[in-house]
XYZ file of C-alpha atoms in Angstrom:
125
model
C 98.592 96.317 79.676
C 101.452 98.862 79.596
C 101.308 101.914 81.042
C 102.563 104.769 78.940
C 104.373 107.927 80.338
C 101.299 110.074 78.710
C 98.946 108.674 81.166
C 101.156 110.143 84.336
C 99.836 114.227 83.628
C 98.678 115.909 86.414
C 101.141 116.665 88.965
C 100.201 116.161 92.586
C 101.903 116.759 96.039
C 101.620 114.118 98.794
C 101.588 115.371 102.572
C 101.674 113.835 105.933
C 100.323 114.741 109.368
C 102.778 113.966 111.814
C 103.113 115.301 115.703
C 105.988 117.733 116.454
C 107.579 119.047 119.647
C 105.738 122.719 120.686
C 109.253 123.599 122.709
C 106.959 123.601 125.946
C 106.619 120.052 126.682
C 103.953 119.128 124.341
C 103.165 118.022 120.751
C 101.303 119.880 117.979
C 99.809 118.277 114.860
C 101.784 119.415 111.410
C 101.468 118.718 107.829
C 104.899 118.250 106.233
C 104.901 117.955 102.430
C 106.870 114.445 101.467
C 106.992 114.846 97.777
C 105.830 115.601 94.380
C 104.811 113.331 91.549
C 103.028 112.945 88.508
C 99.641 110.501 88.474
C 96.981 110.137 86.323
C 93.756 110.875 87.916
C 90.281 109.848 86.859
C 86.638 110.989 88.256
C 83.779 108.953 88.874
C 81.553 107.282 86.324
C 78.041 107.411 86.159
C 77.640 103.923 87.435
C 80.629 103.769 89.771
C 78.734 105.568 92.673
C 77.408 102.627 93.775
C 80.804 100.417 93.842
C 82.156 103.841 95.964
C 79.510 103.549 98.606
C 80.631 99.804 98.872
C 84.186 100.959 99.680
C 83.084 103.843 102.211
C 82.893 106.999 100.218
C 79.245 108.942 100.349
C 79.868 111.495 98.089
C 81.148 110.296 94.656
C 81.385 113.705 92.655
C 83.849 114.941 95.327
C 86.254 111.708 94.538
C 89.111 110.592 92.436
C 90.678 107.718 91.661
C 94.729 108.461 91.426
C 97.180 106.398 89.972
C 100.896 106.904 90.265
C 104.524 105.045 90.126
C 105.455 103.540 93.342
C 108.292 104.846 95.242
C 110.220 102.639 97.250
C 111.522 105.666 99.330
C 107.934 106.311 100.462
C 105.505 104.500 102.320
C 102.065 105.000 101.208
C 99.101 104.987 103.787
C 95.311 106.318 104.162
C 96.077 107.290 107.929
C 97.977 110.091 108.152
C 98.746 111.145 104.531
C 96.823 113.410 101.630
C 96.975 114.978 98.844
C 96.975 118.523 97.058
C 95.920 118.510 93.653
C 94.789 121.652 92.036
C 94.907 123.607 94.860
C 92.410 121.583 96.812
C 93.200 118.751 99.625
C 92.064 115.096 99.191
C 91.799 112.788 101.871
C 92.987 109.489 100.667
C 90.003 106.809 101.453
C 91.320 103.825 100.216
C 94.405 101.585 101.590
C 96.526 102.367 98.299
C 96.895 99.062 96.220
C 100.103 97.811 94.393
C 98.596 97.116 90.775
C 99.456 93.592 89.853
C 101.403 93.264 92.801
C 104.533 93.743 90.774
C 105.753 96.969 92.850
C 105.291 99.228 89.727
C 102.094 101.362 90.635
C 99.989 102.015 93.285
C 96.130 103.308 93.081
C 93.952 104.493 95.940
C 90.781 106.995 96.000
C 90.778 110.003 97.686
C 87.801 113.071 98.561
C 88.184 116.337 97.953
C 87.687 118.153 101.890
C 84.633 120.303 101.820
C 85.525 124.044 102.693
C 85.033 125.243 106.105
C 83.968 128.858 105.117
C 84.020 130.972 102.423
C 84.604 134.609 102.265
C 82.510 137.511 100.750
C 83.718 138.159 97.028
C 82.876 141.524 96.072
C 82.898 142.177 92.355
C 85.400 144.134 90.304
C 83.831 147.035 89.102
């Protein structure tokens, strides 16, 4: 099946957590933006919940499937990379898969992280 450029209509950012020197002989973890990319993002179908639980995703309502063009300058992984989409952080849950093994497209599942706290919102007059 041919994949049209119109499929890739969502802009995502790919980030990576890496260890950096803190200047005092220790190290701290820092999030670094690797790149931006156009992606096809789909949500879970009604019957897809069982499929996702089989691969370890417990909350399908917060999960998305991401497909994007494979780039040779990026080593995609599910260990220390995450994506940002629509202002939300999504942890990559499955190892990125090379679709059809032709090195053109990759696909993975990602789950939105839960908010740690929510500030009080004061209504406007």
